PDB file of C-alpha atoms (C1' of nucleotides) in Angstrom:
ATOM      1  CA  MET A   1     -31.297 -20.954 -15.289  1.00  0.00           C
ATOM      2  CA  ARG A   2     -30.401 -23.912 -17.472  1.00  0.00           C
ATOM      3  CA  LYS A   3     -28.443 -23.450 -20.685  1.00  0.00           C
ATOM      4  CA  GLU A   4     -30.289 -24.346 -23.866  1.00  0.00           C
ATOM      5  CA  ASN A   5     -27.413 -26.033 -25.652  1.00  0.00           C
ATOM      6  CA  SER A   6     -24.482 -28.142 -24.640  1.00  0.00           C
ATOM      7  CA  THR A   7     -21.602 -25.742 -25.201  1.00  0.00           C
ATOM      8  CA  ASN A   8     -20.500 -22.634 -23.442  1.00  0.00           C
ATOM      9  CA  THR A   9     -20.364 -20.732 -26.692  1.00  0.00           C
ATOM     10  CA  LEU A  10     -22.309 -17.528 -26.636  1.00  0.00           C
ATOM     11  CA  ASN A  11     -25.712 -16.877 -28.080  1.00  0.00           C
ATOM     12  CA  LYS A  12     -28.653 -14.663 -27.276  1.00  0.00           C
ATOM     13  CA  GLN A  13     -30.335 -17.155 -24.997  1.00  0.00           C
ATOM     14  CA  HIS A  14     -27.451 -17.001 -22.548  1.00  0.00           C
ATOM     15  CA  LEU A  15     -27.848 -13.305 -21.909  1.00  0.00           C
ATOM     16  CA  GLU A  16     -29.702 -11.319 -19.337  1.00  0.00           C
ATOM     17  CA  LYS A  17     -31.641  -8.761 -21.255  1.00  0.00           C
ATOM     18  CA  ASP A  18     -30.590  -5.876 -19.046  1.00  0.00           C
ATOM     19  CA  CYS A  19     -26.949  -5.611 -20.078  1.00  0.00           C
ATOM     20  CA  GLY A  20     -24.092  -6.725 -22.267  1.00  0.00           C
ATOM     21  CA  MET A  21     -21.790  -7.057 -19.300  1.00  0.00           C
ATOM     22  CA  SER A  22     -22.555 -10.734 -18.847  1.00  0.00           C
ATOM     23  CA  TYR A  23     -21.878 -11.380 -22.494  1.00  0.00           C
ATOM     24  CA  THR A  24     -18.427  -9.865 -22.317  1.00  0.00           C
ATOM     25  CA  LEU A  25     -17.598 -11.539 -19.027  1.00  0.00           C
ATOM     26  CA  THR A  26     -18.595 -14.935 -20.370  1.00  0.00           C
ATOM     27  CA  ALA A  27     -16.500 -14.348 -23.481  1.00  0.00           C
ATOM     28  CA  ILE A  28     -13.325 -13.509 -21.588  1.00  0.00           C
ATOM     29  CA  GLY A  29     -13.969 -14.981 -18.172  1.00  0.00           C
ATOM     30  CA  GLY A  30     -13.069 -18.655 -18.471  1.00  0.00           C
ATOM     31  CA  ARG A  31     -10.486 -20.208 -16.190  1.00  0.00           C
ATOM     32  CA  TRP A  32      -7.617 -19.808 -18.674  1.00  0.00           C
ATOM     33  CA  LYS A  33      -8.959 -17.182 -21.040  1.00  0.00           C
ATOM     34  CA  PRO A  34      -7.320 -14.229 -19.283  1.00  0.00           C
ATOM     35  CA  ALA A  35      -3.914 -15.926 -19.480  1.00  0.00           C
ATOM     36  CA  ILE A  36      -4.428 -16.737 -23.155  1.00  0.00           C
ATOM     37  CA  LEU A  37      -5.782 -13.326 -24.118  1.00  0.00           C
ATOM     38  CA  TRP A  38      -3.063 -11.558 -22.221  1.00  0.00           C
ATOM     39  CA  ARG A  39      -0.420 -13.398 -24.208  1.00  0.00           C
ATOM     40  CA  LEU A  40      -2.118 -13.095 -27.591  1.00  0.00           C
ATOM     41  CA  ALA A  41      -2.575  -9.371 -26.990  1.00  0.00           C
ATOM     42  CA  ARG A  42       1.207  -9.217 -27.263  1.00  0.00           C
ATOM     43  CA  GLY A  43       1.249 -11.101 -30.543  1.00  0.00           C
ATOM     44  CA  LYS A  44       0.685 -14.316 -32.457  1.00  0.00           C
ATOM     45  CA  MET A  45       1.737 -17.519 -30.667  1.00  0.00           C
ATOM     46  CA  ARG A  46       2.041 -21.202 -31.435  1.00  0.00           C
ATOM     47  CA  TYR A  47       0.065 -23.778 -29.507  1.00  0.00           C
ATOM     48  CA  SER A  48       3.185 -25.088 -27.798  1.00  0.00           C
ATOM     49  CA  GLU A  49       4.278 -21.592 -26.856  1.00  0.00           C
ATOM     50  CA  LEU A  50       0.955 -20.941 -25.178  1.00  0.00           C
ATOM     51  CA  ARG A  51       1.066 -24.294 -23.412  1.00  0.00           C
ATOM     52  CA  ASP A  52       4.608 -23.804 -22.172  1.00  0.00           C
ATOM     53  CA  SER A  53       4.087 -20.228 -21.029  1.00  0.00           C
ATOM     54  CA  ILE A  54       0.928 -20.834 -19.022  1.00  0.00           C
ATOM     55  CA  ALA A  55       1.806 -22.550 -15.779  1.00  0.00           C
ATOM     56  CA  ASN A  56      -0.361 -25.504 -14.734  1.00  0.00           C
ATOM     57  CA  VAL A  57      -2.673 -25.487 -17.708  1.00  0.00           C
ATOM     58  CA  THR A  58      -3.556 -28.911 -19.104  1.00  0.00           C
ATOM     59  CA  GLU A  59      -3.706 -29.493 -22.850  1.00  0.00           C
ATOM     60  CA  ARG A  60      -7.337 -30.395 -22.481  1.00  0.00           C
ATOM     61  CA  MET A  61      -8.248 -27.089 -20.890  1.00  0.00           C
ATOM     62  CA  LEU A  62      -6.023 -25.065 -23.165  1.00  0.00           C
ATOM     63  CA  VAL A  63      -7.695 -26.496 -26.240  1.00  0.00           C
ATOM     64  CA  LEU A  64     -11.185 -26.124 -24.777  1.00  0.00           C
ATOM     65  CA  GLN A  65     -10.685 -22.470 -23.979  1.00  0.00           C
ATOM     66  CA  LEU A  66      -9.041 -21.776 -27.329  1.00  0.00           C
ATOM     67  CA  ARG A  67     -11.930 -23.441 -29.160  1.00  0.00           C
ATOM     68  CA  GLU A  68     -14.499 -21.420 -27.257  1.00  0.00           C
ATOM     69  CA  MET A  69     -12.779 -18.156 -28.025  1.00  0.00           C
ATOM     70  CA  GLU A  70     -12.419 -19.187 -31.645  1.00  0.00           C
ATOM     71  CA  LYS A  71     -16.153 -19.937 -31.838  1.00  0.00           C
ATOM     72  CA  ASP A  72     -16.920 -16.623 -30.205  1.00  0.00           C
ATOM     73  CA  GLY A  73     -14.761 -14.911 -32.796  1.00  0.00           C
ATOM     74  CA  LEU A  74     -12.125 -13.556 -30.428  1.00  0.00           C
ATOM     75  CA  ILE A  75      -9.172 -15.431 -31.881  1.00  0.00           C
ATOM     76  CA  ASN A  76      -8.054 -16.861 -35.210  1.00  0.00           C
ATOM     77  CA  ARG A  77      -6.556 -20.310 -35.513  1.00  0.00           C
ATOM     78  CA  ILE A  78      -4.066 -20.587 -38.339  1.00  0.00           C
ATOM     79  CA  VAL A  79      -3.042 -24.055 -39.467  1.00  0.00           C
ATOM     80  CA  TYR A  80       0.037 -24.423 -41.648  1.00  0.00           C
ATOM     81  CA  ALA A  81       0.168 -27.434 -43.954  1.00  0.00           C
ATOM     82  CA  GLU A  82       3.571 -28.542 -42.776  1.00  0.00           C
ATOM     83  CA  VAL A  83       5.220 -31.576 -41.269  1.00  0.00           C
ATOM     84  CA  PRO A  84       5.553 -31.414 -38.340  1.00  0.00           C
ATOM     85  CA  PRO A  85       2.285 -29.538 -37.947  1.00  0.00           C
ATOM     86  CA  ARG A  86       2.265 -25.899 -36.944  1.00  0.00           C
ATOM     87  CA  VAL A  87      -0.694 -24.000 -35.528  1.00  0.00           C
ATOM     88  CA  GLU A  88      -0.680 -20.365 -34.565  1.00  0.00           C
ATOM     89  CA  TYR A  89      -3.215 -18.356 -32.617  1.00  0.00           C
ATOM     90  CA  GLU A  90      -3.819 -14.638 -32.835  1.00  0.00           C
ATOM     91  CA  LEU A  91      -6.419 -12.124 -31.773  1.00  0.00           C
ATOM     92  CA  SER A  92      -9.085 -11.443 -34.405  1.00  0.00           C
ATOM     93  CA  ALA A  93     -10.287  -7.916 -35.105  1.00  0.00           C
ATOM     94  CA  LYS A  94     -13.024  -8.518 -32.559  1.00  0.00           C
ATOM     95  CA  GLY A  95     -10.456  -9.770 -30.087  1.00  0.00           C
ATOM     96  CA  ASN A  96      -8.254  -6.782 -30.724  1.00  0.00           C
ATOM     97  CA  SER A  97     -11.129  -4.454 -29.922  1.00  0.00           C
ATOM     98  CA  LEU A  98     -11.024  -5.918 -26.418  1.00  0.00           C
ATOM     99  CA  LYS A  99      -7.479  -4.801 -25.735  1.00  0.00           C
ATOM    100  CA  PRO A 100      -8.329  -1.533 -23.949  1.00  0.00           C
ATOM    101  CA  ILE A 101     -10.731  -3.455 -21.730  1.00  0.00           C
ATOM    102  CA  LEU A 102      -8.153  -6.113 -20.937  1.00  0.00           C
ATOM    103  CA  GLU A 103      -5.759  -3.335 -20.003  1.00  0.00           C
ATOM    104  CA  SER A 104      -8.207  -1.672 -17.656  1.00  0.00           C
ATOM    105  CA  LEU A 105      -9.148  -4.977 -16.047  1.00  0.00           C
ATOM    106  CA  SER A 106      -5.482  -5.666 -15.473  1.00  0.00           C
ATOM    107  CA  ASP A 107      -4.769  -2.208 -14.120  1.00  0.00           C
ATOM    108  CA  TRP A 108      -7.687  -2.303 -11.728  1.00  0.00           C
ATOM    109  CA  GLY A 109      -6.633  -5.739 -10.508  1.00  0.00           C
ATOM    110  CA  ASP A 110      -3.053  -4.683  -9.951  1.00  0.00           C
ATOM    111  CA  LYS A 111      -4.168  -1.657  -7.969  1.00  0.00           C
ATOM    112  CA  ASN A 112      -6.818  -3.364  -5.886  1.00  0.00           C
ATOM    113  CA  ARG A 113      -5.579  -6.800  -5.032  1.00  0.00           C
ATOM    114  CA  ILE A 114      -4.297  -7.103  -1.535  1.00  0.00           C
TER     115      ILE A 114
ATOM    116  CA  MET B   1      -5.232 -26.342  -9.739  1.00  0.00           C
ATOM    117  CA  ARG B   2      -6.999 -26.718  -6.430  1.00  0.00           C
ATOM    118  CA  LYS B   3      -7.918 -23.720  -4.322  1.00  0.00           C
ATOM    119  CA  GLU B   4      -6.208 -23.416  -0.965  1.00  0.00           C
ATOM    120  CA  ASN B   5      -9.241 -22.400   1.032  1.00  0.00           C
ATOM    121  CA  SER B   6     -12.901 -23.148   0.967  1.00  0.00           C
ATOM    122  CA  THR B   7     -14.352 -19.863  -0.211  1.00  0.00           C
ATOM    123  CA  ASN B   8     -14.240 -18.038  -3.476  1.00  0.00           C
ATOM    124  CA  THR B   9     -13.135 -14.858  -1.781  1.00  0.00           C
ATOM    125  CA  LEU B  10     -10.036 -13.382  -3.256  1.00  0.00           C
ATOM    126  CA  ASN B  11      -6.540 -13.621  -1.945  1.00  0.00           C
ATOM    127  CA  LYS B  12      -3.079 -13.688  -3.409  1.00  0.00           C
ATOM    128  CA  GLN B  13      -2.939 -17.439  -3.852  1.00  0.00           C
ATOM    129  CA  HIS B  14      -5.761 -17.368  -6.362  1.00  0.00           C
ATOM    130  CA  LEU B  15      -3.884 -15.155  -8.767  1.00  0.00           C
ATOM    131  CA  GLU B  16      -1.718 -15.850 -11.725  1.00  0.00           C
ATOM    132  CA  LYS B  17       1.360 -13.789 -11.185  1.00  0.00           C
ATOM    133  CA  ASP B  18       1.407 -12.428 -14.729  1.00  0.00           C
ATOM    134  CA  CYS B  19      -1.579 -10.098 -14.460  1.00  0.00           C
ATOM    135  CA  GLY B  20      -4.344  -8.527 -12.444  1.00  0.00           C
ATOM    136  CA  MET B  21      -6.917  -9.408 -15.050  1.00  0.00           C
ATOM    137  CA  SER B  22      -7.860 -12.662 -13.358  1.00  0.00           C
ATOM    138  CA  TYR B  23      -8.246 -10.886 -10.048  1.00  0.00           C
ATOM    139  CA  THR B  24     -10.744  -8.417 -11.468  1.00  0.00           C
ATOM    140  CA  LEU B  25     -12.625 -11.062 -13.414  1.00  0.00           C
ATOM    141  CA  THR B  26     -12.986 -13.237 -10.341  1.00  0.00           C
ATOM    142  CA  ALA B  27     -14.202 -10.253  -8.341  1.00  0.00           C
ATOM    143  CA  ILE B  28     -16.953  -9.313 -10.793  1.00  0.00           C
ATOM    144  CA  GLY B  29     -17.421 -12.499 -12.784  1.00  0.00           C
ATOM    145  CA  GLY B  30     -19.757 -14.627 -10.674  1.00  0.00           C
ATOM    146  CA  ARG B  31     -23.010 -15.909 -12.083  1.00  0.00           C
ATOM    147  CA  TRP B  32     -25.077 -13.076 -10.624  1.00  0.00           C
ATOM    148  CA  LYS B  33     -22.489 -10.429  -9.872  1.00  0.00           C
ATOM    149  CA  PRO B  34     -22.908  -8.545 -13.142  1.00  0.00           C
ATOM    150  CA  ALA B  35     -26.646  -8.225 -12.552  1.00  0.00           C
ATOM    151  CA  ILE B  36     -26.081  -7.052  -8.982  1.00  0.00           C
ATOM    152  CA  LEU B  37     -23.288  -4.618  -9.823  1.00  0.00           C
ATOM    153  CA  TRP B  38     -25.207  -3.195 -12.730  1.00  0.00           C
ATOM    154  CA  ARG B  39     -28.112  -2.336 -10.442  1.00  0.00           C
ATOM    155  CA  LEU B  40     -26.033  -1.029  -7.556  1.00  0.00           C
ATOM    156  CA  ALA B  41     -24.115   1.160  -9.981  1.00  0.00           C
ATOM    157  CA  ARG B  42     -27.388   3.031 -10.364  1.00  0.00           C
ATOM    158  CA  GLY B  43     -27.839   3.448  -6.641  1.00  0.00           C
ATOM    159  CA  LYS B  44     -28.468   1.909  -3.263  1.00  0.00           C
ATOM    160  CA  MET B  45     -31.000  -0.938  -3.182  1.00  0.00           C
ATOM    161  CA  ARG B  46     -32.755  -3.069  -0.621  1.00  0.00           C
ATOM    162  CA  TYR B  47     -32.334  -6.831  -0.562  1.00  0.00           C
ATOM    163  CA  SER B  48     -35.895  -7.378  -1.717  1.00  0.00           C
ATOM    164  CA  GLU B  49     -35.489  -4.878  -4.539  1.00  0.00           C
ATOM    165  CA  LEU B  50     -32.452  -6.725  -5.818  1.00  0.00           C
ATOM    166  CA  ARG B  51     -34.208 -10.056  -5.499  1.00  0.00           C
ATOM    167  CA  ASP B  52     -37.330  -8.873  -7.287  1.00  0.00           C
ATOM    168  CA  SER B  53     -35.475  -7.117 -10.090  1.00  0.00           C
ATOM    169  CA  ILE B  54     -33.144  -9.985 -10.987  1.00  0.00           C
ATOM    170  CA  ALA B  55     -35.067 -12.620 -12.889  1.00  0.00           C
ATOM    171  CA  ASN B  56     -34.521 -16.254 -11.889  1.00  0.00           C
ATOM    172  CA  VAL B  57     -32.070 -15.619  -9.085  1.00  0.00           C
ATOM    173  CA  THR B  58     -32.603 -17.701  -5.957  1.00  0.00           C
ATOM    174  CA  GLU B  59     -32.259 -16.144  -2.531  1.00  0.00           C
ATOM    175  CA  ARG B  60     -29.435 -18.536  -1.806  1.00  0.00           C
ATOM    176  CA  MET B  61     -27.381 -17.418  -4.796  1.00  0.00           C
ATOM    177  CA  LEU B  62     -28.216 -13.765  -4.302  1.00  0.00           C
ATOM    178  CA  VAL B  63     -26.958 -13.851  -0.730  1.00  0.00           C
ATOM    179  CA  LEU B  64     -23.847 -15.856  -1.644  1.00  0.00           C
ATOM    180  CA  GLN B  65     -22.824 -13.416  -4.351  1.00  0.00           C
ATOM    181  CA  LEU B  66     -23.592 -10.414  -2.173  1.00  0.00           C
ATOM    182  CA  ARG B  67     -21.495 -11.851   0.650  1.00  0.00           C
ATOM    183  CA  GLU B  68     -18.549 -12.491  -1.643  1.00  0.00           C
ATOM    184  CA  MET B  69     -18.599  -8.978  -3.022  1.00  0.00           C
ATOM    185  CA  GLU B  70     -18.916  -7.624   0.497  1.00  0.00           C
ATOM    186  CA  LYS B  71     -15.868  -9.651   1.588  1.00  0.00           C
ATOM    187  CA  ASP B  72     -13.973  -8.452  -1.445  1.00  0.00           C
ATOM    188  CA  GLY B  73     -14.845  -4.898  -0.496  1.00  0.00           C
ATOM    189  CA  LEU B  74     -16.918  -4.061  -3.557  1.00  0.00           C
ATOM    190  CA  ILE B  75     -20.167  -3.395  -1.755  1.00  0.00           C
ATOM    191  CA  ASN B  76     -21.388  -2.173   1.634  1.00  0.00           C
ATOM    192  CA  ARG B  77     -24.173  -3.860   3.513  1.00  0.00           C
ATOM    193  CA  ILE B  78     -26.168  -1.480   5.657  1.00  0.00           C
ATOM    194  CA  VAL B  79     -28.439  -2.951   8.306  1.00  0.00           C
ATOM    195  CA  TYR B  80     -31.089  -0.747   9.889  1.00  0.00           C
ATOM    196  CA  ALA B  81     -32.205  -1.636  13.391  1.00  0.00           C
ATOM    197  CA  GLU B  82     -35.882  -1.618  12.549  1.00  0.00           C
ATOM    198  CA  VAL B  83     -38.846  -3.928  12.641  1.00  0.00           C
ATOM    199  CA  PRO B  84     -39.451  -5.246  10.073  1.00  0.00           C
ATOM    200  CA  PRO B  85     -35.754  -5.483   9.213  1.00  0.00           C
ATOM    201  CA  ARG B  86     -34.287  -3.396   6.433  1.00  0.00           C
ATOM    202  CA  VAL B  87     -31.008  -4.034   4.665  1.00  0.00           C
ATOM    203  CA  GLU B  88     -29.566  -1.921   1.914  1.00  0.00           C
ATOM    204  CA  TYR B  89     -26.686  -2.596  -0.407  1.00  0.00           C
ATOM    205  CA  GLU B  90     -24.517  -0.029  -2.132  1.00  0.00           C
ATOM    206  CA  LEU B  91     -21.236   0.109  -3.998  1.00  0.00           C
ATOM    207  CA  SER B  92     -18.243   0.901  -1.804  1.00  0.00           C
ATOM    208  CA  ALA B  93     -15.550   3.330  -2.947  1.00  0.00           C
ATOM    209  CA  LYS B  94     -13.684   0.361  -4.365  1.00  0.00           C
ATOM    210  CA  GLY B  95     -16.830  -0.787  -6.115  1.00  0.00           C
ATOM    211  CA  ASN B  96     -17.442   2.673  -7.478  1.00  0.00           C
ATOM    212  CA  SER B  97     -13.980   2.713  -8.994  1.00  0.00           C
ATOM    213  CA  LEU B  98     -15.147  -0.187 -11.146  1.00  0.00           C
ATOM    214  CA  LYS B  99     -17.932   1.784 -12.782  1.00  0.00           C
ATOM    215  CA  PRO B 100     -16.003   2.837 -15.912  1.00  0.00           C
ATOM    216  CA  ILE B 101     -14.964  -0.782 -16.411  1.00  0.00           C
ATOM    217  CA  LEU B 102     -18.513  -2.038 -15.982  1.00  0.00           C
ATOM    218  CA  GLU B 103     -19.597   0.512 -18.560  1.00  0.00           C
ATOM    219  CA  SER B 104     -17.010  -0.565 -21.097  1.00  0.00           C
ATOM    220  CA  LEU B 105     -17.791  -4.241 -20.543  1.00  0.00           C
ATOM    221  CA  SER B 106     -21.434  -3.494 -21.143  1.00  0.00           C
ATOM    222  CA  ASP B 107     -20.790  -1.373 -24.217  1.00  0.00           C
ATOM    223  CA  TRP B 108     -18.519  -3.974 -25.774  1.00  0.00           C
ATOM    224  CA  GLY B 109     -21.088  -6.678 -25.093  1.00  0.00           C
ATOM    225  CA  ASP B 110     -23.924  -4.697 -26.597  1.00  0.00           C
ATOM    226  CA  LYS B 111     -21.916  -4.028 -29.706  1.00  0.00           C
ATOM    227  CA  ASN B 112     -20.533  -7.510 -30.175  1.00  0.00           C
ATOM    228  CA  ARG B 113     -23.216  -9.952 -29.199  1.00  0.00           C
ATOM    229  CA  ILE B 114     -24.934 -11.562 -32.110  1.00  0.00           C
TER     230      ILE B 114
ATOM    231  C1'  DC C   1       3.553 -30.926 -32.863  1.00  0.00           C
ATOM    232  C1'  DA C   2      -0.819 -30.296 -31.722  1.00  0.00           C
ATOM    233  C1'  DG C   3      -3.946 -32.139 -30.279  1.00  0.00           C
ATOM    234  C1'  DT C   4      -8.145 -36.325 -28.425  1.00  0.00           C
ATOM    235  C1'  DA C   5     -10.263 -39.571 -25.355  1.00  0.00           C
ATOM    236  C1'  DT C   6     -11.607 -41.193 -20.787  1.00  0.00           C
ATOM    237  C1'  DC C   7     -12.394 -41.107 -16.300  1.00  0.00           C
ATOM    238  C1'  DC C   8     -13.167 -38.670 -12.108  1.00  0.00           C
ATOM    239  C1'  DC C   9     -13.974 -35.255  -8.697  1.00  0.00           C
ATOM    240  C1'  DA C  10     -14.723 -30.457  -6.730  1.00  0.00           C
ATOM    241  C1'  DT C  11     -17.338 -26.697  -7.012  1.00  0.00           C
ATOM    242  C1'  DA C  12     -21.014 -23.816  -8.529  1.00  0.00           C
ATOM    243  C1'  DT C  13     -25.622 -23.480  -8.853  1.00  0.00           C
ATOM    244  C1'  DG C  14     -30.450 -24.803  -8.272  1.00  0.00           C
ATOM    245  C1'  DA C  15     -34.964 -26.351  -5.638  1.00  0.00           C
ATOM    246  C1'  DT C  16     -37.302 -26.262  -1.716  1.00  0.00           C
ATOM    247  C1'  DA C  17     -38.427 -25.596   2.956  1.00  0.00           C
ATOM    248  C1'  DC C  18     -37.794 -23.124   7.088  1.00  0.00           C
ATOM    249  C1'  DT C  19     -36.762 -18.825  10.509  1.00  0.00           C
ATOM    250  C1'  DG C  20     -35.051 -14.642  13.619  1.00  0.00           C
TER     251       DG C  20
ATOM    252  C1'  DC D   1     -38.112  -8.665   5.512  1.00  0.00           C
ATOM    253  C1'  DA D   2     -34.076 -10.719   4.885  1.00  0.00           C
ATOM    254  C1'  DG D   3     -32.288 -14.165   5.139  1.00  0.00           C
ATOM    255  C1'  DT D   4     -30.577 -20.025   6.456  1.00  0.00           C
ATOM    256  C1'  DA D   5     -30.503 -24.927   5.950  1.00  0.00           C
ATOM    257  C1'  DT D   6     -30.539 -29.018   3.391  1.00  0.00           C
ATOM    258  C1'  DC D   7     -30.413 -31.779  -0.457  1.00  0.00           C
ATOM    259  C1'  DA D   8     -29.693 -32.589  -5.337  1.00  0.00           C
ATOM    260  C1'  DT D   9     -27.617 -31.775  -9.855  1.00  0.00           C
ATOM    261  C1'  DA D  10     -24.872 -29.643 -13.459  1.00  0.00           C
ATOM    262  C1'  DT D  11     -20.723 -28.015 -14.908  1.00  0.00           C
ATOM    263  C1'  DG D  12     -15.947 -26.981 -14.859  1.00  0.00           C
ATOM    264  C1'  DG D  13     -11.805 -28.610 -14.508  1.00  0.00           C
ATOM    265  C1'  DG D  14      -7.897 -32.043 -13.541  1.00  0.00           C
ATOM    266  C1'  DA D  15      -5.033 -36.577 -14.363  1.00  0.00           C
ATOM    267  C1'  DT D  16      -3.593 -39.562 -17.437  1.00  0.00           C
ATOM    268  C1'  DA D  17      -3.015 -42.006 -21.584  1.00  0.00           C
ATOM    269  C1'  DC D  18      -3.235 -42.098 -26.437  1.00  0.00           C
ATOM    270  C1'  DT D  19      -2.835 -40.320 -31.717  1.00  0.00           C
ATOM    271  C1'  DG D  20      -3.010 -38.182 -36.777  1.00  0.00           C
TER     272       DG D  20
END
DNA sequence: CAGTATCCCATATGATACTG
DNA sequence: CAGTATCATATGGGATACTG
């Protein structure tokens, strides 16, 4: 099934009609999204803090995944008009509503990985 | 970050050490795994029933995703020694323990998709 | 500091045909 | 019926260099 537009951002056309599971998994399931969400669930962070705390992530991928989650409304990007520039990321209200799910995903993983 | 082996089956090396979230998401996050899990959560199904109920899936992808979930211990594959052949798939105990999570993923998706 | 821009490759997925 | 095999393509992701 081909995607109808060029981005990975979510819209109705991407979804199987039978359930919202795929929607949620696409929203949080990118290569670096769990690492990002896990950190932001603990509080607001600067771009450089995210980059430095996530091992092996490239700036390219970090920005791509942040932009997708911003478009999907999971996180807020806050730009301060300062020199040098400062950008902070935080969970939005929508993102915050995911926290119990992130917890249960983490718990299940911790219990069931070999 | 390159994978150390050729399959997508889970092992310790695939995991970020900071959380089990990635483990769970890899286990259930394949292209067709949500559709499969959603159906098996409602009960045992034959291969052909899965194939016919999941729109647009190819046999190749269906089998690949089933095999991965079988390797990861989420589902059982039951082969009956009959002619014509009959194969049924069902959630394992481990797979069943995911059901509350699948539910919450689905609920969140239904509420938050546009 | 917080990003972009290119280039490149591995992997995931798809199309189609065939089979025990 | 329940798959395999083969080939082709799309996409995700990495390396590296550059910039407002």
